Amino acid sequence: MSQPSPQDHARARHHSGTDADAGPGVDTGTDARAEAEAEAEVEAEARTGAEEKGDGLRERLVRTGVALVDAEGAQALTLREIARRAGVSHGAPRRWFPTHLDLLSAIAREGFAELAARVAEADREADRTDAGPRERVETLTRVYLGYAAERRGMYELMFRHDLLESGRLGLRETSLPLFARLAALVAELRPGTDAVTAAGALWANLHGLAQLRHWGSLSLATGSDDPAPFVRAALDAHLGPAEPTR
């Protein structure tokens, strides 16, 4: 025989106090409030149960984490806080994400997916204008620095060493195509050189530029927060001076 569900218990608690059993002088308004509360409890229990049975909870936890990292930064991404904002018990995320790193990696994957989409859109625009490799690298740097400035919390999470080193959910493999794209463009510009090393040095410059801008150290040291001249200097240093435009 099946066991009574939480919804059955809630209904039983309600029906035990209906007007049919009410004696003289019982406040039927109180009964009406009790009925409404019982029905709300039933609906909440049913909704929570349905969410925890399907993939909807996993997706909701990730969406909640994305919103939280954008609002408060990577340091706010605790399992307990994500669960609280998602409206579930603090143990619920463990069903889908056995460790904290698993959940953080799932959130970071969303960041890499968005950055990749921005790069792909920039590539399509470059195809339409028949841009050369130097122009494409310049566009890629703008996309990268723009993302770092706009999605600061997500950007910091994406490049956390412990996440990439753990390899959870294939996060490292998700990040590599972006670097491979940069290395391929560098190879076009500097044939015969070690494109991976040159691309790594350039990326390190860009990452440092993004960090220094965020901290305010760049403007403090140079008097300017405009990344354009620093990007040009980095590209010239690693790729050689750009050819003069005709």
mmCIF file of C-alpha atoms in Angstrom:
data_model
loop_
_atom_site.group_PDB
_atom_site.id
_atom_site.type_symbol
_atom_site.label_atom_id
_atom_site.label_comp_id
_atom_site.label_asym_id
_atom_site.label_seq_id
_atom_site.Cartn_x
_atom_site.Cartn_y
_atom_site.Cartn_z
ATOM 1 C CA MET A 1 0.000 0.000 0.000
ATOM 2 C CA SER A 2 1.369 3.439 -0.930
ATOM 3 C CA GLN A 3 2.334 5.837 1.831
ATOM 4 C CA PRO A 4 0.476 9.157 2.221
ATOM 5 C CA SER A 5 2.219 12.003 0.414
ATOM 6 C CA PRO A 6 3.043 15.373 2.017
ATOM 7 C CA GLN A 7 0.133 16.784 0.023
ATOM 8 C CA ASP A 8 -2.207 14.207 1.627
ATOM 9 C CA HIS A 9 -1.007 15.211 5.089
ATOM 10 C CA ALA A 10 -1.612 18.869 4.307
ATOM 11 C CA ARG A 11 -5.127 18.146 3.077
ATOM 12 C CA ALA A 12 -5.803 16.012 6.155
ATOM 13 C CA ARG A 13 -4.702 18.838 8.417
ATOM 14 C CA HIS A 14 -7.097 21.121 6.581
ATOM 15 C CA HIS A 15 -10.122 18.811 6.492
ATOM 16 C CA SER A 16 -9.812 18.054 10.184
ATOM 17 C CA GLY A 17 -11.003 21.603 10.847
ATOM 18 C CA THR A 18 -13.814 22.109 8.261
ATOM 19 C CA ASP A 19 -17.094 23.848 8.931
ATOM 20 C CA ALA A 20 -18.874 20.470 9.050
ATOM 21 C CA ASP A 21 -17.113 19.717 12.342
ATOM 22 C CA ALA A 22 -17.337 23.216 13.694
ATOM 23 C CA GLY A 23 -19.247 23.675 16.926
ATOM 24 C CA PRO A 24 -21.228 26.687 18.093
ATOM 25 C CA GLY A 25 -19.266 29.903 18.133
ATOM 26 C CA VAL A 26 -16.465 28.683 15.803
ATOM 27 C CA ASP A 27 -15.066 31.498 13.652
ATOM 28 C CA THR A 28 -15.606 30.392 10.045
ATOM 29 C CA GLY A 29 -13.296 33.202 8.893
ATOM 30 C CA THR A 30 -10.480 31.429 10.666
ATOM 31 C CA ASP A 31 -11.436 28.241 8.828
ATOM 32 C CA ALA A 32 -11.299 30.066 5.503
ATOM 33 C CA ARG A 33 -7.819 31.335 6.257
ATOM 34 C CA ALA A 34 -6.749 27.869 7.306
ATOM 35 C CA GLU A 35 -8.138 26.464 4.057
ATOM 36 C CA ALA A 36 -6.195 28.989 1.985
ATOM 37 C CA GLU A 37 -3.000 28.288 3.887
ATOM 38 C CA ALA A 38 -3.440 24.532 3.483
ATOM 39 C CA GLU A 39 -4.029 24.829 -0.254
ATOM 40 C CA ALA A 40 -0.965 27.069 -0.625
ATOM 41 C CA GLU A 41 1.082 24.501 1.276
ATOM 42 C CA VAL A 42 -0.130 21.713 -1.005
ATOM 43 C CA GLU A 43 0.744 23.715 -4.120
ATOM 44 C CA ALA A 44 4.203 24.627 -2.793
ATOM 45 C CA GLU A 45 4.997 21.039 -1.893
ATOM 46 C CA ALA A 46 3.823 19.793 -5.296
ATOM 47 C CA ARG A 47 5.819 22.449 -7.133
ATOM 48 C CA THR A 48 9.009 21.752 -5.192
ATOM 49 C CA GLY A 49 8.632 18.025 -5.687
ATOM 50 C CA ALA A 50 8.189 18.416 -9.441
ATOM 51 C CA GLU A 51 11.198 20.685 -9.754
ATOM 52 C CA GLU A 52 13.470 18.375 -7.823
ATOM 53 C CA LYS A 53 12.501 15.421 -10.005
ATOM 54 C CA GLY A 54 13.405 17.024 -13.338
ATOM 55 C CA ASP A 55 16.281 18.779 -15.047
ATOM 56 C CA GLY A 56 14.599 22.079 -14.229
ATOM 57 C CA LEU A 57 16.320 22.258 -10.864
ATOM 58 C CA ARG A 58 19.778 21.850 -12.358
ATOM 59 C CA GLU A 59 19.134 24.597 -14.876
ATOM 60 C CA ARG A 60 17.623 26.849 -12.223
ATOM 61 C CA LEU A 61 20.647 26.453 -9.968
ATOM 62 C CA VAL A 62 22.987 27.393 -12.813
ATOM 63 C CA ARG A 63 20.858 30.381 -13.814
ATOM 64 C CA THR A 64 20.746 31.498 -10.195
ATOM 65 C CA GLY A 65 24.531 31.185 -9.966
ATOM 66 C CA VAL A 66 25.006 33.236 -13.136
ATOM 67 C CA ALA A 67 22.785 36.000 -11.790
ATOM 68 C CA LEU A 68 24.549 35.916 -8.424
ATOM 69 C CA VAL A 69 28.067 36.104 -9.849
ATOM 70 C CA ASP A 70 27.047 39.064 -12.018
ATOM 71 C CA ALA A 71 25.476 40.860 -9.066
ATOM 72 C CA GLU A 72 27.951 40.135 -6.274
ATOM 73 C CA GLY A 73 31.057 38.526 -7.733
ATOM 74 C CA ALA A 74 32.592 35.071 -7.609
ATOM 75 C CA GLN A 75 33.150 35.200 -3.853
ATOM 76 C CA ALA A 76 29.367 35.106 -3.302
ATOM 77 C CA LEU A 77 28.940 31.707 -4.994
ATOM 78 C CA THR A 78 28.440 29.437 -2.021
ATOM 79 C CA LEU A 79 26.255 26.359 -2.320
ATOM 80 C CA ARG A 80 24.042 27.572 0.497
ATOM 81 C CA GLU A 81 23.457 31.026 -1.025
ATOM 82 C CA ILE A 82 22.723 29.645 -4.491
ATOM 83 C CA ALA A 83 20.253 27.165 -2.991
ATOM 84 C CA ARG A 84 18.597 29.897 -0.918
ATOM 85 C CA ARG A 85 18.119 32.151 -3.933
ATOM 86 C CA ALA A 86 16.869 29.236 -6.016
ATOM 87 C CA GLY A 87 14.278 28.513 -3.327
ATOM 88 C CA VAL A 88 15.437 25.003 -2.421
ATOM 89 C CA SER A 89 17.025 23.381 0.617
ATOM 90 C CA HIS A 90 20.765 23.857 0.996
ATOM 91 C CA GLY A 91 21.306 20.159 0.324
ATOM 92 C CA ALA A 92 19.324 20.089 -2.946
ATOM 93 C CA PRO A 93 22.227 21.147 -5.231
ATOM 94 C CA ARG A 94 24.159 18.016 -4.212
ATOM 95 C CA ARG A 95 21.775 15.909 -6.280
ATOM 96 C CA TRP A 96 23.123 17.445 -9.456
ATOM 97 C CA PHE A 97 26.487 18.840 -8.349
ATOM 98 C CA PRO A 98 28.319 16.492 -5.951
ATOM 99 C CA THR A 99 30.965 19.129 -5.180
ATOM 100 C CA HIS A 100 31.148 22.896 -5.047
ATOM 101 C CA LEU A 101 33.601 22.812 -7.970
ATOM 102 C CA ASP A 102 31.029 21.012 -10.102
ATOM 103 C CA LEU A 103 28.473 23.771 -9.642
ATOM 104 C CA LEU A 104 31.035 26.540 -10.135
ATOM 105 C CA SER A 105 32.262 24.828 -13.303
ATOM 106 C CA ALA A 106 28.718 24.632 -14.672
ATOM 107 C CA ILE A 107 28.316 28.358 -14.059
ATOM 108 C CA ALA A 108 31.693 29.142 -15.644
ATOM 109 C CA ARG A 109 30.748 27.110 -18.726
ATOM 110 C CA GLU A 110 27.913 29.557 -19.285
ATOM 111 C CA GLY A 111 30.466 32.364 -19.302
ATOM 112 C CA PHE A 112 32.721 30.634 -21.831
ATOM 113 C CA ALA A 113 29.691 29.912 -24.021
ATOM 114 C CA GLU A 114 28.729 33.586 -24.074
ATOM 115 C CA LEU A 115 32.281 34.741 -24.773
ATOM 116 C CA ALA A 116 32.564 32.195 -27.590
ATOM 117 C CA ALA A 117 29.284 33.472 -29.050
ATOM 118 C CA ARG A 118 30.619 37.040 -29.025
ATOM 119 C CA VAL A 119 33.819 35.942 -30.749
ATOM 120 C CA ALA A 120 31.842 33.976 -33.356
ATOM 121 C CA GLU A 121 29.701 37.021 -34.092
ATOM 122 C CA ALA A 122 32.836 39.159 -34.482
ATOM 123 C CA ASP A 123 34.264 36.552 -36.874
ATOM 124 C CA ARG A 124 31.105 36.628 -38.979
ATOM 125 C CA GLU A 125 31.332 40.401 -39.201
ATOM 126 C CA ALA A 126 35.004 40.110 -40.165
ATOM 127 C CA ASP A 127 34.038 37.654 -42.905
ATOM 128 C CA ARG A 128 31.507 40.116 -44.284
ATOM 129 C CA THR A 129 34.122 42.882 -44.438
ATOM 130 C CA ASP A 130 36.907 40.575 -45.662
ATOM 131 C CA ALA A 131 39.109 41.600 -42.718
ATOM 132 C CA GLY A 132 42.712 40.409 -42.555
ATOM 133 C CA PRO A 133 44.287 38.511 -39.646
ATOM 134 C CA ARG A 134 45.623 41.656 -37.950
ATOM 135 C CA GLU A 135 42.186 43.268 -37.953
ATOM 136 C CA ARG A 136 40.687 40.046 -36.634
ATOM 137 C CA VAL A 137 43.162 39.935 -33.762
ATOM 138 C CA GLU A 138 42.367 43.548 -32.921
ATOM 139 C CA THR A 139 38.653 42.723 -32.940
ATOM 140 C CA LEU A 140 39.245 39.670 -30.768
ATOM 141 C CA THR A 141 41.105 41.772 -28.205
ATOM 142 C CA ARG A 142 38.236 44.281 -28.074
ATOM 143 C CA VAL A 143 35.702 41.502 -27.563
ATOM 144 C CA TYR A 144 37.835 39.938 -24.826
ATOM 145 C CA LEU A 145 38.450 43.169 -22.925
ATOM 146 C CA GLY A 146 34.836 44.246 -23.362
ATOM 147 C CA TYR A 147 33.630 40.987 -21.865
ATOM 148 C CA ALA A 148 36.072 41.292 -18.956
ATOM 149 C CA ALA A 149 34.761 44.784 -18.185
ATOM 150 C CA GLU A 150 31.058 43.986 -18.588
ATOM 151 C CA ARG A 151 30.953 40.579 -16.870
ATOM 152 C CA ARG A 152 33.601 41.120 -14.209
ATOM 153 C CA GLY A 153 32.453 38.486 -11.730
ATOM 154 C CA MET A 154 31.948 35.857 -14.414
ATOM 155 C CA TYR A 155 35.306 36.681 -16.013
ATOM 156 C CA GLU A 156 37.130 36.101 -12.731
ATOM 157 C CA LEU A 157 35.283 32.825 -12.183
ATOM 158 C CA MET A 158 36.041 31.530 -15.687
ATOM 159 C CA PHE A 159 39.783 31.807 -15.256
ATOM 160 C CA ARG A 160 40.061 30.540 -11.712
ATOM 161 C CA HIS A 161 42.983 28.136 -11.638
ATOM 162 C CA ASP A 162 41.291 25.584 -9.399
ATOM 163 C CA LEU A 163 38.341 25.257 -11.775
ATOM 164 C CA LEU A 164 40.437 24.878 -14.905
ATOM 165 C CA GLU A 165 42.873 22.532 -13.179
ATOM 166 C CA SER A 166 40.086 20.298 -11.871
ATOM 167 C CA GLY A 167 38.742 19.657 -15.354
ATOM 168 C CA ARG A 168 35.201 19.404 -13.968
ATOM 169 C CA LEU A 169 32.491 19.155 -16.658
ATOM 170 C CA GLY A 170 35.124 19.535 -19.386
ATOM 171 C CA LEU A 171 35.659 23.183 -18.470
ATOM 172 C CA ARG A 172 39.280 23.216 -19.643
ATOM 173 C CA GLU A 173 38.270 21.858 -23.045
ATOM 174 C CA THR A 174 35.524 24.488 -23.259
ATOM 175 C CA SER A 175 38.057 27.284 -22.810
ATOM 176 C CA LEU A 176 40.709 26.016 -25.235
ATOM 177 C CA PRO A 177 38.973 26.824 -28.566
ATOM 178 C CA LEU A 178 39.131 30.534 -27.763
ATOM 179 C CA PHE A 179 42.887 30.391 -27.285
ATOM 180 C CA ALA A 180 43.243 28.173 -30.370
ATOM 181 C CA ARG A 181 41.488 30.853 -32.418
ATOM 182 C CA LEU A 182 43.968 33.474 -31.247
ATOM 183 C CA ALA A 183 46.925 31.171 -31.943
ATOM 184 C CA ALA A 184 45.663 30.472 -35.478
ATOM 185 C CA LEU A 185 45.481 34.190 -36.233
ATOM 186 C CA VAL A 186 48.976 34.717 -34.826
ATOM 187 C CA ALA A 187 50.251 31.910 -37.070
ATOM 188 C CA GLU A 188 48.828 33.723 -40.103
ATOM 189 C CA LEU A 189 50.544 36.941 -39.093
ATOM 190 C CA ARG A 190 53.879 35.408 -38.113
ATOM 191 C CA PRO A 191 54.452 32.272 -40.177
ATOM 192 C CA GLY A 192 57.399 30.195 -39.087
ATOM 193 C CA THR A 193 57.260 31.356 -35.469
ATOM 194 C CA ASP A 194 55.986 29.554 -32.380
ATOM 195 C CA ALA A 195 52.428 30.821 -32.640
ATOM 196 C CA VAL A 196 51.306 29.193 -29.391
ATOM 197 C CA THR A 197 54.020 30.932 -27.374
ATOM 198 C CA ALA A 198 53.396 34.274 -29.066
ATOM 199 C CA ALA A 199 49.635 33.936 -28.553
ATOM 200 C CA GLY A 200 50.197 32.980 -24.909
ATOM 201 C CA ALA A 201 52.345 36.055 -24.328
ATOM 202 C CA LEU A 202 49.761 38.287 -25.989
ATOM 203 C CA TRP A 203 46.911 36.755 -24.015
ATOM 204 C CA ALA A 204 48.889 37.251 -20.783
ATOM 205 C CA ASN A 205 49.221 40.936 -21.693
ATOM 206 C CA LEU A 206 45.496 41.222 -22.351
ATOM 207 C CA HIS A 207 44.584 39.442 -19.137
ATOM 208 C CA GLY A 208 46.907 41.695 -17.160
ATOM 209 C CA LEU A 209 45.437 44.757 -18.863
ATOM 210 C CA ALA A 210 41.921 43.641 -17.935
ATOM 211 C CA GLN A 211 42.942 43.119 -14.306
ATOM 212 C CA LEU A 212 44.828 46.396 -13.984
ATOM 213 C CA ARG A 213 41.903 48.337 -15.454
ATOM 214 C CA HIS A 214 39.518 46.711 -12.995
ATOM 215 C CA TRP A 215 41.733 47.467 -10.015
ATOM 216 C CA GLY A 216 42.250 51.075 -11.117
ATOM 217 C CA SER A 217 46.000 50.546 -11.203
ATOM 218 C CA LEU A 218 46.310 51.293 -14.916
ATOM 219 C CA SER A 219 44.948 54.813 -14.691
ATOM 220 C CA LEU A 220 46.852 55.411 -11.471
ATOM 221 C CA ALA A 221 50.174 54.551 -13.117
ATOM 222 C CA THR A 222 49.610 55.938 -16.603
ATOM 223 C CA GLY A 223 46.960 58.596 -16.185
ATOM 224 C CA SER A 224 44.669 56.877 -18.699
ATOM 225 C CA ASP A 225 42.029 54.175 -18.492
ATOM 226 C CA ASP A 226 41.633 53.897 -22.272
ATOM 227 C CA PRO A 227 42.833 50.399 -23.262
ATOM 228 C CA ALA A 228 43.289 51.211 -26.970
ATOM 229 C CA PRO A 229 46.892 52.536 -26.857
ATOM 230 C CA PHE A 230 47.980 49.704 -24.578
ATOM 231 C CA VAL A 231 46.404 47.123 -26.861
ATOM 232 C CA ARG A 232 48.188 48.617 -29.870
ATOM 233 C CA ALA A 233 51.496 48.540 -28.011
ATOM 234 C CA ALA A 234 50.966 44.902 -26.999
ATOM 235 C CA LEU A 235 50.034 43.857 -30.527
ATOM 236 C CA ASP A 236 53.041 45.658 -31.988
ATOM 237 C CA ALA A 237 55.336 44.053 -29.429
ATOM 238 C CA HIS A 238 54.114 40.511 -30.059
ATOM 239 C CA LEU A 239 53.042 40.629 -33.704
ATOM 240 C CA GLY A 240 55.121 43.427 -35.170
ATOM 241 C CA PRO A 241 53.894 46.877 -36.233
ATOM 242 C CA ALA A 242 50.690 47.008 -38.242
ATOM 243 C CA GLU A 243 51.036 47.777 -41.921
ATOM 244 C CA PRO A 244 50.120 51.368 -42.717
ATOM 245 C CA THR A 245 46.623 51.804 -44.098
ATOM 246 C CA ARG A 246 46.326 53.070 -47.652
#
